[in-house]
Amino acid sequence: MKNVMKVVTTSFAVAMLLTGCSEKSNTAAQDYKLSNVTFPLKEKVTLHFITQSSPLAPADPNKKLIYQRLEKETGVKIDFKNYTSDSFKEKRNLAMASGELPDAILDAGYSDYELLKLAKDGAIVPVEDLIEKYMPNLKKVLQEAPEYKSMITAPDGHIYSFPWIEELGTGKERIQSVDDTPWINKEWLNKLGLKMPTTTDELEKVLIAFKTKDPNGNGKADEIPMSFVNNHGGEDMSFLFGSFGLGDNGDHTVVSNDGKVINTAAQDGYKEGVKFLNKLYKEKLIDVEAFQQDWNTYLSKGKDNRYGLYFTWDKANITGMNDKYDLMGPLAGPNGQVNVTRTNGMGFDRGRMVISSANKNLELTAKWIDKLYDPLQSVQDNWGTYGDKNQQNIFEYDESKKMLKHLPLDGAAPVEIRQKTNIGGPLAILDEYYGKVTTKPDDAAWRLDLLKKVMMPHMTAENTYPNVFFSLQELDKLSSIETNMNAYIDRKRAEWIANGKADQEWGAYLKELDRLGLQEWLKIKQSGYDRTKK
Ligand code: CA
């Protein structure tokens, strides 16, 4: 009797568990028992995805032409739980924590830390075997550009997510190579009979002339010789540090030509850069608002053409696509050195799509995701599609050349058309696709061309720091060091530019960086670099 009871209790518990489970994971599709899948399927099936989209896009992603075409080509209907980008992360986390796992999350937006946690908790599955067996398009990308294979592989050797790869130029010619590009007021230079500065001394003289000689001709000293937004990526002025050594970039990380990782903010040249800016500051050549202003304040003065020199990714966003401002090249410093410091930015995001452990149709799901990596499809995933009768199109499709061509925007904001019509999820656009599969977006082509002429010949560094997939332990350590160390670096730079004293305080500053963990930071970054490069 006792035994029977036990059996009954156990089966009851198992049954409860199963019910609980199936209730909890009822957002994932049933097992369709499909193998040797080819598209389109003879009988339509449904997969359940969580995704995000812009508030400008249709609330139901299946209203987008690009998804309608995919459904037709595959015979797979995607049942979406779609959240707008602003609340996506919170909703995604709630869904995953509740155990109501979808089949997959598309445009997942996961950080490395989150990916590794989900993998550890068994909420997402490793996908390297799926790539090998079922994903010829992605496999081809990884063969043609093998650096991405090491970048998507976790320290434990597994791949847990499908990446987003958008190349615009490669190597030094990568569009991200310089983000805080300097734009100088050409009208003012012409008006005052000045030449484009080529040294730091010449720049100082030009800025003084902007300040004192009323180049806008209104009788008032209302010109702002130089402005920037402190520590704000593309709007920061760290470009100027290149005249004094290794220079600086947004993550203070460069790699020497023999593969040594270096923190730029602990180099003597960095101190010289700070001293140069302090000199400009004392001469009142720097915008008094540079250390506090937000984007909108920066923008409004820019639109009024009050800047002599300012920094941003693309002048079109601040002073417009006109001839008033020119890209200023790198300046020779006091030692005659010219150097453009490369950033470590690239068009790459590791955690763009994951498959949940509730997914019972792995082959089908992998083959569907692989469609997104077809070159022609990838271009549309990223930027939007063609032939939509209800909506402005970003492309036209040349059937004979099998090529997508960017259409004129007619004043529309490219970002808005993209957000209304694209997918954004996992995809790969390699540089070699341009001219074959698609044309380049006009704004990117224009910027790349300028960088190639003005900046790239002066990039002395052969290496950049790659997008390393660190372990959970390394990420914990790096983030705890960086929280304090980078805040200290930022604070001292601002202080020294405003008040001087960089020389007097330099020794104490270096000691404090070590106390905050600089040496351990270098060790972790170096080992990440070495294993990614091997
Ligand atoms: Ca004036």
Coordinates of C-alpha atoms and ligand atoms in Angstrom, one line a residue:
M1 CA 0.0 0.0 0.0
K2 CA 2.7 2.3 1.0
N3 CA 4.5 1.6 -2.3
V4 CA 1.4 2.2 -4.4
M5 CA 0.9 5.5 -2.6
K6 CA 4.4 6.5 -3.3
V7 CA 4.0 5.6 -7.0
V8 CA 0.7 7.5 -7.2
T9 CA 2.2 10.5 -5.4
T10 CA 5.2 10.5 -7.7
S11 CA 3.2 10.3 -10.9
F12 CA 0.9 13.0 -9.6
A13 CA 3.9 15.2 -9.0
V14 CA 5.3 14.4 -12.4
A15 CA 1.9 15.2 -13.9
M16 CA 1.7 18.4 -12.1
L17 CA 5.2 19.3 -13.2
L18 CA 4.4 18.5 -16.8
T19 CA 1.2 20.5 -16.7
G20 CA 3.1 23.3 -15.0
C21 CA 5.7 23.1 -17.6
S22 CA 3.5 22.9 -20.6
E23 CA 1.5 25.8 -19.2
K24 CA 4.5 27.8 -18.5
S25 CA 6.2 27.1 -21.9
N26 CA 3.0 27.3 -23.9
T27 CA 4.4 30.1 -25.9
A28 CA 6.8 27.8 -27.7
A29 CA 5.5 25.8 -30.6
Q30 CA 4.6 22.1 -30.5
D31 CA 7.1 19.6 -32.0
Y32 CA 6.2 19.5 -35.7
K33 CA 8.5 16.5 -36.2
L34 CA 10.0 18.1 -39.3
S35 CA 13.4 16.9 -40.6
N36 CA 15.2 17.6 -43.9
V37 CA 13.3 20.8 -44.0
T38 CA 13.1 22.6 -47.4
F39 CA 11.2 25.9 -48.0
P40 CA 8.4 26.5 -48.7
L41 CA 6.9 23.9 -46.4
K42 CA 4.0 22.0 -47.8
E43 CA 1.9 22.7 -44.8
K44 CA 2.2 26.0 -42.9
V45 CA 3.4 25.9 -39.3
T46 CA 3.8 28.6 -36.7
L47 CA 6.8 29.6 -34.6
H48 CA 6.5 32.0 -31.6
F49 CA 9.0 34.8 -31.4
I50 CA 9.5 37.8 -29.1
T51 CA 10.8 40.9 -30.9
Q52 CA 11.0 44.7 -30.7
S53 CA 10.4 47.5 -33.2
S54 CA 10.3 51.2 -33.3
P55 CA 7.1 53.0 -32.3
L56 CA 7.0 54.2 -35.9
A57 CA 6.7 50.7 -37.3
P58 CA 3.4 48.7 -37.4
A59 CA 2.6 47.2 -34.0
D60 CA 2.1 43.8 -35.8
P61 CA 5.4 43.0 -37.5
N62 CA 3.5 40.8 -40.0
K63 CA 2.2 44.0 -41.5
K64 CA 5.7 44.6 -42.8
L65 CA 6.1 43.6 -46.4
I66 CA 9.5 42.0 -45.6
Y67 CA 7.9 39.5 -43.2
Q68 CA 5.0 38.8 -45.6
R69 CA 7.6 37.8 -48.2
L70 CA 9.4 35.6 -45.8
E71 CA 6.2 33.8 -44.8
K72 CA 5.5 33.2 -48.4
E73 CA 8.9 31.9 -49.1
T74 CA 9.2 29.6 -46.1
G75 CA 5.6 28.5 -45.2
V76 CA 6.5 29.5 -41.6
K77 CA 4.2 31.9 -39.9
I78 CA 5.8 33.8 -37.1
D79 CA 3.5 34.6 -34.2
F80 CA 5.1 37.7 -32.7
K81 CA 5.0 39.2 -29.3
N82 CA 6.2 42.6 -30.3
Y83 CA 7.3 45.3 -27.9
T84 CA 8.3 48.9 -28.8
S85 CA 12.0 49.5 -28.3
D86 CA 11.5 51.8 -25.2
S87 CA 9.9 49.0 -23.1
F88 CA 11.4 46.0 -24.9
K89 CA 14.1 45.0 -22.5
E90 CA 11.8 45.0 -19.4
K91 CA 9.1 43.0 -21.2
R92 CA 11.7 40.6 -22.6
N93 CA 13.1 40.0 -19.2
L94 CA 9.7 39.5 -17.6
A95 CA 8.8 36.9 -20.3
M96 CA 12.0 35.0 -19.8
A97 CA 11.8 35.1 -16.0
S98 CA 8.2 33.9 -16.0
G99 CA 9.3 30.7 -17.8
E100 CA 7.0 31.5 -20.7
L101 CA 9.7 30.9 -23.2
P102 CA 9.1 31.7 -26.8
D103 CA 10.8 29.7 -29.6
A104 CA 13.3 32.5 -30.1
I105 CA 14.0 36.2 -29.6
L106 CA 14.7 38.2 -32.7
D107 CA 16.4 41.6 -32.4
A108 CA 17.1 40.3 -28.8
G109 CA 19.5 43.1 -27.7
Y110 CA 21.3 40.9 -25.2
S111 CA 24.6 42.0 -23.7
D112 CA 27.5 39.5 -23.3
Y113 CA 26.7 39.3 -19.6
E114 CA 23.1 38.4 -20.2
L115 CA 23.9 35.9 -22.9
L116 CA 26.3 34.0 -20.6
K117 CA 23.8 34.1 -17.7
L118 CA 21.0 32.8 -19.9
A119 CA 23.3 30.0 -21.2
K120 CA 24.3 29.1 -17.7
D121 CA 20.7 29.0 -16.6
G122 CA 19.8 26.8 -19.6
A123 CA 17.3 29.3 -21.0
I124 CA 19.0 29.5 -24.4
V125 CA 20.7 26.8 -26.4
P126 CA 24.1 26.6 -28.0
V127 CA 23.8 26.9 -31.8
E128 CA 27.2 26.0 -33.3
D129 CA 25.9 22.6 -34.4
L130 CA 22.9 24.1 -36.0
I131 CA 25.1 26.6 -37.9
E132 CA 27.2 23.7 -39.1
K133 CA 24.3 21.5 -40.2
Y134 CA 21.5 23.8 -41.2
M135 CA 22.8 27.3 -41.9
P136 CA 24.8 27.5 -45.2
N137 CA 24.4 31.3 -45.5
L138 CA 25.8 32.1 -42.1
K139 CA 28.5 29.5 -42.5
K140 CA 29.6 31.1 -45.7
V141 CA 29.8 34.5 -43.9
L142 CA 31.9 33.0 -41.2
Q143 CA 34.2 31.4 -43.7
E144 CA 34.6 34.6 -45.7
A145 CA 35.2 36.7 -42.6
P146 CA 36.5 34.3 -40.0
E147 CA 37.2 37.0 -37.4
Y148 CA 33.5 37.0 -36.6
K149 CA 33.6 33.3 -35.7
S150 CA 36.0 34.0 -32.9
M151 CA 34.0 37.0 -31.8
I152 CA 30.7 35.1 -31.5
T153 CA 32.3 32.1 -29.7
A154 CA 32.0 32.3 -25.9
P155 CA 35.0 31.5 -23.7
D156 CA 33.5 28.0 -23.1
G157 CA 33.7 27.3 -26.8
H158 CA 30.0 27.5 -27.6
I159 CA 28.1 29.9 -29.7
Y160 CA 24.9 31.2 -28.0
S161 CA 23.6 33.8 -30.4
F162 CA 23.3 35.0 -33.9
P163 CA 25.1 38.2 -34.7
W164 CA 24.4 41.4 -36.6
I165 CA 27.2 42.4 -38.8
E166 CA 27.2 45.6 -40.9
E167 CA 30.5 46.4 -42.6
L168 CA 31.0 49.8 -44.2
G169 CA 34.6 49.7 -45.3
T170 CA 37.1 47.4 -43.5
G171 CA 40.3 47.8 -41.6
K172 CA 41.5 51.4 -41.5
E173 CA 38.8 52.3 -44.0
R174 CA 36.1 51.2 -41.7
I175 CA 33.5 54.0 -41.3
Q176 CA 33.8 53.7 -37.4
S177 CA 37.5 54.4 -37.6
V178 CA 37.0 58.0 -36.4
D179 CA 33.8 58.9 -34.7
D180 CA 34.5 62.4 -33.3
T181 CA 35.3 64.1 -36.6
P182 CA 36.3 67.8 -36.5
W183 CA 34.3 70.2 -38.6
I184 CA 35.7 73.7 -39.2
N185 CA 33.9 76.8 -40.3
K186 CA 35.1 77.3 -43.9
E187 CA 33.2 80.6 -44.4
W188 CA 35.0 82.1 -41.4
L189 CA 38.4 80.9 -42.7
N190 CA 37.7 82.5 -46.1
K191 CA 36.4 85.7 -44.6
L192 CA 39.5 86.2 -42.5
G193 CA 41.9 85.0 -45.3
L194 CA 43.1 82.1 -43.2
K195 CA 44.2 78.6 -44.4
M196 CA 43.0 75.3 -43.0
P197 CA 45.2 74.7 -39.9
T198 CA 47.7 71.9 -40.2
T199 CA 49.4 72.2 -36.8
T200 CA 48.2 72.6 -33.3
D201 CA 49.9 76.1 -33.2
E202 CA 48.0 77.1 -36.4
L203 CA 44.8 75.9 -34.9
E204 CA 45.3 78.0 -31.8
K205 CA 45.9 81.1 -34.1
V206 CA 42.8 80.3 -36.1
L207 CA 40.6 80.0 -33.0
I208 CA 42.0 83.3 -31.7
A209 CA 41.1 85.0 -35.0
F210 CA 37.6 83.4 -34.9
K211 CA 37.2 84.9 -31.4
T212 CA 38.5 88.4 -32.0
K213 CA 37.9 89.3 -35.6
D214 CA 34.1 89.0 -35.9
P215 CA 34.0 86.6 -38.8
N216 CA 30.2 86.5 -38.9
G217 CA 30.3 90.3 -39.3
N218 CA 27.6 91.3 -36.8
G219 CA 29.8 93.6 -34.7
K220 CA 29.4 91.4 -31.7
A221 CA 31.9 88.9 -30.2
D222 CA 29.3 86.1 -30.3
E223 CA 31.4 83.5 -32.1
I224 CA 32.3 80.3 -30.3
P225 CA 35.8 79.4 -31.5
M226 CA 35.5 75.7 -30.5
S227 CA 32.8 73.6 -29.0
F228 CA 32.3 69.9 -28.1
V229 CA 30.2 67.7 -25.7
N230 CA 32.5 66.4 -23.1
N231 CA 32.8 62.5 -23.1
H232 CA 30.0 62.2 -25.6
G233 CA 31.4 59.8 -28.2
G234 CA 31.2 61.5 -31.6
E235 CA 30.9 65.0 -30.0
D236 CA 33.9 64.7 -27.8
M237 CA 37.2 66.5 -28.8
S238 CA 39.6 63.6 -28.1
F239 CA 40.5 63.6 -31.8
L240 CA 42.9 66.5 -31.0
F241 CA 44.9 64.1 -28.7
G242 CA 46.3 62.4 -31.8
S243 CA 48.8 65.2 -32.2
F244 CA 50.6 64.3 -29.0
G245 CA 51.3 60.6 -29.2
L246 CA 49.0 57.6 -29.3
G247 CA 46.0 59.9 -28.8
D248 CA 42.8 58.8 -27.3
N249 CA 39.5 57.1 -28.1
G250 CA 36.2 56.4 -26.3
D251 CA 37.3 53.4 -24.4
H252 CA 40.9 54.6 -23.8
T253 CA 42.1 51.4 -25.5
V254 CA 44.7 51.1 -28.3
V255 CA 46.9 48.2 -29.3
S256 CA 50.6 48.7 -30.4
N257 CA 51.8 47.4 -33.7
D258 CA 53.4 44.5 -31.8
G259 CA 50.1 43.6 -30.1
K260 CA 50.4 45.2 -26.7
V261 CA 47.2 46.6 -25.2
I262 CA 47.7 50.1 -23.9
N263 CA 45.5 52.4 -21.8
T264 CA 45.7 55.8 -23.6
A265 CA 44.8 57.9 -20.5
A266 CA 48.0 56.7 -18.7
Q267 CA 50.4 57.9 -21.4
D268 CA 52.6 61.0 -21.4
G269 CA 51.2 62.2 -24.7
Y270 CA 47.7 62.2 -23.2
K271 CA 49.0 64.6 -20.6
E272 CA 50.4 66.9 -23.3
G273 CA 47.0 66.8 -25.1
V274 CA 45.3 67.9 -21.8
K275 CA 47.8 70.7 -21.5
F276 CA 47.1 71.9 -25.0
L277 CA 43.4 72.0 -24.3
N278 CA 44.0 73.8 -21.0
K279 CA 45.9 76.5 -23.0
L280 CA 42.9 76.9 -25.3
Y281 CA 40.6 77.0 -22.3
K282 CA 42.6 79.8 -20.6
E283 CA 42.5 81.8 -23.8
K284 CA 38.7 81.4 -23.7
L285 CA 38.6 79.6 -27.0
I286 CA 36.5 76.7 -25.7
D287 CA 32.7 77.0 -25.3
V288 CA 32.0 77.6 -21.6
E289 CA 29.1 75.1 -22.0
A290 CA 31.3 72.3 -23.4
F291 CA 31.4 70.4 -20.1
Q292 CA 27.7 70.6 -19.2
Q293 CA 25.7 70.9 -22.4
D294 CA 23.4 68.2 -23.8
W295 CA 22.8 67.3 -27.4
N296 CA 20.0 69.8 -27.9
T297 CA 22.0 72.8 -26.6
Y298 CA 24.9 71.7 -28.8
L299 CA 22.7 71.4 -31.8
S300 CA 20.9 74.7 -31.5
K301 CA 24.1 76.7 -31.4
G302 CA 25.4 74.6 -34.3
K303 CA 22.3 75.3 -36.3
D304 CA 22.9 79.0 -35.7
N305 CA 26.4 78.6 -37.2
R306 CA 28.1 79.9 -34.1
Y307 CA 30.9 77.4 -34.0
G308 CA 34.4 77.9 -35.5
L309 CA 35.3 74.2 -34.9
Y310 CA 33.1 71.5 -33.5
F311 CA 33.0 67.7 -33.4
T312 CA 30.4 65.1 -34.5
W313 CA 30.1 62.0 -36.6
D314 CA 28.5 63.8 -39.6
K315 CA 28.1 67.5 -40.0
A316 CA 24.7 67.0 -41.7
N317 CA 23.2 66.4 -38.2
I318 CA 24.4 69.7 -36.8
T319 CA 25.2 72.3 -39.4
G320 CA 23.6 70.7 -42.4
M321 CA 24.8 69.1 -45.6
N322 CA 26.2 72.4 -47.0
D323 CA 29.6 74.0 -47.8
K324 CA 29.8 76.1 -44.6
Y325 CA 31.9 73.5 -42.8
D326 CA 34.8 71.4 -43.9
L327 CA 36.4 68.3 -42.4
M328 CA 39.6 69.4 -40.6
G329 CA 42.5 66.9 -41.0
P330 CA 44.8 65.7 -38.3
L331 CA 47.2 68.4 -37.0
A332 CA 51.0 68.1 -36.5
G333 CA 51.8 68.5 -32.8
P334 CA 54.8 70.3 -31.3
N335 CA 57.1 67.3 -32.3
G336 CA 55.7 67.3 -35.9
Q337 CA 53.9 64.1 -35.2
V338 CA 50.6 63.5 -37.1
N339 CA 48.4 60.7 -36.0
V340 CA 44.8 59.7 -36.3
T341 CA 43.8 57.5 -33.4
R342 CA 41.5 54.7 -34.5
T343 CA 38.4 53.8 -32.5
N344 CA 37.6 50.2 -31.7
G345 CA 34.1 50.6 -33.0
M346 CA 32.7 48.2 -35.6
G347 CA 29.3 47.3 -37.0
F348 CA 28.9 44.2 -34.9
D349 CA 26.4 43.1 -32.2
R350 CA 26.8 39.6 -30.7
G351 CA 23.4 39.0 -29.1
R352 CA 21.0 39.8 -31.9
M353 CA 19.0 36.5 -31.8
V354 CA 18.8 33.5 -29.5
I355 CA 16.9 30.2 -29.6
S356 CA 15.2 29.3 -26.3
S357 CA 15.5 25.9 -24.6
A358 CA 11.7 25.4 -25.0
N359 CA 12.1 25.3 -28.8
K360 CA 11.2 21.8 -30.2
N361 CA 11.9 22.6 -33.8
L362 CA 15.5 23.5 -33.9
E363 CA 16.2 22.5 -37.5
L364 CA 13.2 24.5 -38.8
T365 CA 14.1 27.5 -36.7
A366 CA 17.8 27.4 -37.7
K367 CA 16.9 27.2 -41.4
W368 CA 14.4 30.1 -41.0
I369 CA 17.1 32.2 -39.3
D370 CA 19.6 31.3 -42.0
K371 CA 17.3 32.9 -44.5
L372 CA 18.1 36.2 -42.8
Y373 CA 21.8 35.8 -43.7
D374 CA 21.2 35.5 -47.4
P375 CA 23.1 38.5 -48.8
L376 CA 20.1 40.1 -50.6
Q377 CA 17.9 39.4 -47.6
S378 CA 20.4 40.7 -45.1
V379 CA 20.5 44.1 -46.9
Q380 CA 16.7 44.4 -46.5
D381 CA 16.7 43.1 -42.9
N382 CA 19.0 46.0 -42.1
W383 CA 17.7 48.9 -44.1
G384 CA 14.2 48.0 -45.4
T385 CA 12.8 46.6 -48.6
Y386 CA 11.5 47.5 -52.1
G387 CA 8.3 47.4 -54.0
D388 CA 6.0 48.5 -51.1
K389 CA 2.9 50.2 -52.5
N390 CA 1.8 51.6 -49.2
Q391 CA 5.0 53.1 -48.0
Q392 CA 8.1 55.0 -49.2
N393 CA 10.8 52.5 -50.2
I394 CA 14.4 52.7 -49.4
F395 CA 15.4 50.5 -52.4
E396 CA 14.5 49.5 -55.8
Y397 CA 15.3 46.0 -57.0
D398 CA 17.2 45.4 -60.2
E399 CA 15.9 42.0 -61.2
S400 CA 18.5 41.5 -64.0
K401 CA 21.5 42.3 -61.8
K402 CA 19.9 40.8 -58.7
M403 CA 20.9 44.0 -56.9
L404 CA 19.3 46.5 -54.6
K405 CA 19.7 50.2 -55.3
H406 CA 19.2 52.9 -52.7
L407 CA 16.4 55.3 -53.9
P408 CA 16.6 59.1 -53.4
L409 CA 15.2 60.0 -50.0
D410 CA 13.3 63.1 -51.2
G411 CA 13.9 64.8 -47.9
A412 CA 12.7 61.9 -45.7
A413 CA 14.9 60.9 -42.7
P414 CA 16.6 57.6 -43.7
V415 CA 16.4 56.3 -40.1
E416 CA 12.6 56.7 -40.1
I417 CA 12.1 54.8 -43.4
R418 CA 14.4 52.1 -42.2
Q419 CA 12.6 51.7 -38.9
K420 CA 9.2 51.4 -40.5
T421 CA 10.3 48.7 -43.0
N422 CA 13.2 46.7 -41.8
I423 CA 13.7 43.8 -39.4
G424 CA 16.9 44.8 -37.7
G425 CA 17.6 41.3 -36.4
P426 CA 20.5 39.0 -37.2
L427 CA 22.1 39.7 -40.5
A428 CA 25.4 40.1 -42.2
I429 CA 26.5 42.7 -44.7
L430 CA 30.1 42.3 -45.7
D431 CA 32.0 45.1 -47.4
E432 CA 32.3 43.0 -50.6
Y433 CA 28.5 43.1 -51.1
Y434 CA 28.7 46.8 -52.1
G435 CA 28.4 47.2 -55.9
K436 CA 27.3 43.5 -56.2
V437 CA 24.3 43.0 -53.9
T438 CA 23.5 46.6 -53.0
T439 CA 24.6 50.2 -53.3
K440 CA 26.0 52.0 -50.3
P441 CA 23.7 54.4 -48.4
D442 CA 24.5 57.9 -49.7
D443 CA 25.4 59.3 -46.3
A444 CA 27.8 56.5 -45.6
A445 CA 29.4 56.7 -49.0
W446 CA 30.0 60.4 -48.6
R447 CA 31.6 60.0 -45.2
L448 CA 33.7 57.0 -46.1
D449 CA 35.1 58.9 -49.1
L450 CA 36.1 61.9 -46.9
L451 CA 37.7 59.7 -44.2
K452 CA 39.7 57.9 -46.9
K453 CA 41.1 61.1 -48.2
V454 CA 41.7 63.1 -45.0
M455 CA 42.1 60.6 -42.2
M456 CA 43.2 57.2 -43.2
P457 CA 46.6 58.0 -44.6
H458 CA 47.5 59.3 -41.1
M459 CA 46.4 56.2 -39.0
T460 CA 49.6 54.9 -37.6
A461 CA 48.1 52.0 -35.6
E462 CA 47.9 48.7 -37.5
N463 CA 45.7 47.1 -34.8
T464 CA 42.5 47.9 -33.1
Y465 CA 41.0 46.3 -30.0
P466 CA 38.6 43.6 -31.2
N467 CA 35.1 43.0 -29.8
V468 CA 36.3 40.3 -27.2
F469 CA 33.8 37.8 -25.8
F470 CA 34.9 37.9 -22.1
S471 CA 33.8 35.3 -19.5
L472 CA 31.3 36.2 -16.7
Q473 CA 34.2 36.4 -14.2
E474 CA 36.2 38.8 -16.5
L475 CA 33.1 40.9 -17.2
D476 CA 32.4 41.3 -13.5
K477 CA 36.0 42.3 -12.8
L478 CA 36.2 44.7 -15.8
S479 CA 33.0 46.4 -15.0
S480 CA 33.9 46.9 -11.3
I481 CA 37.3 48.4 -12.3
E482 CA 35.9 50.6 -15.1
T483 CA 33.1 52.1 -13.0
N484 CA 35.6 53.8 -10.8
M485 CA 38.6 54.1 -13.0
N486 CA 36.9 55.7 -16.0
A487 CA 34.9 58.1 -13.8
Y488 CA 38.3 59.2 -12.3
I489 CA 39.9 59.6 -15.7
D490 CA 36.9 61.7 -16.9
R491 CA 37.0 63.8 -13.8
K492 CA 40.7 64.5 -13.9
R493 CA 40.6 65.4 -17.6
A494 CA 37.9 68.0 -17.1
E495 CA 39.6 69.4 -14.0
W496 CA 43.0 69.7 -15.8
I497 CA 41.5 71.3 -18.9
A498 CA 39.8 73.9 -16.7
N499 CA 42.4 74.5 -14.0
G500 CA 45.7 73.2 -15.3
K501 CA 48.0 71.3 -12.9
A502 CA 48.3 68.2 -15.1
D503 CA 52.1 68.3 -14.7
Q504 CA 52.0 68.6 -10.9
E505 CA 49.4 66.0 -10.4
W506 CA 50.5 63.4 -13.0
G507 CA 52.5 61.2 -10.7
A508 CA 49.7 60.9 -8.2
Y509 CA 47.2 60.3 -11.0
L510 CA 49.1 57.3 -12.3
K511 CA 49.4 55.9 -8.8
E512 CA 45.6 56.3 -8.3
L513 CA 44.9 54.5 -11.6
D514 CA 46.9 51.6 -10.4
R515 CA 45.1 51.6 -7.1
L516 CA 41.8 51.6 -9.0
G517 CA 42.9 48.4 -10.9
L518 CA 44.6 49.6 -14.1
Q519 CA 47.2 46.8 -14.1
E520 CA 44.6 44.1 -13.7
W521 CA 42.4 45.8 -16.3
L522 CA 45.4 45.7 -18.7
K523 CA 46.0 42.0 -17.9
I524 CA 42.4 41.0 -18.6
K525 CA 42.2 43.1 -21.8
Q526 CA 45.5 41.7 -23.0
S527 CA 44.5 38.1 -22.5
G528 CA 41.2 38.7 -24.2
Y529 CA 43.1 40.3 -27.1
D530 CA 45.6 37.4 -27.3
R531 CA 42.9 34.6 -27.4
T532 CA 40.8 36.5 -30.0
K533 CA 43.8 37.1 -32.3
K534 CA 45.3 33.6 -32.1
Ligands
CA1 CA 30.3 88.3 -34.3

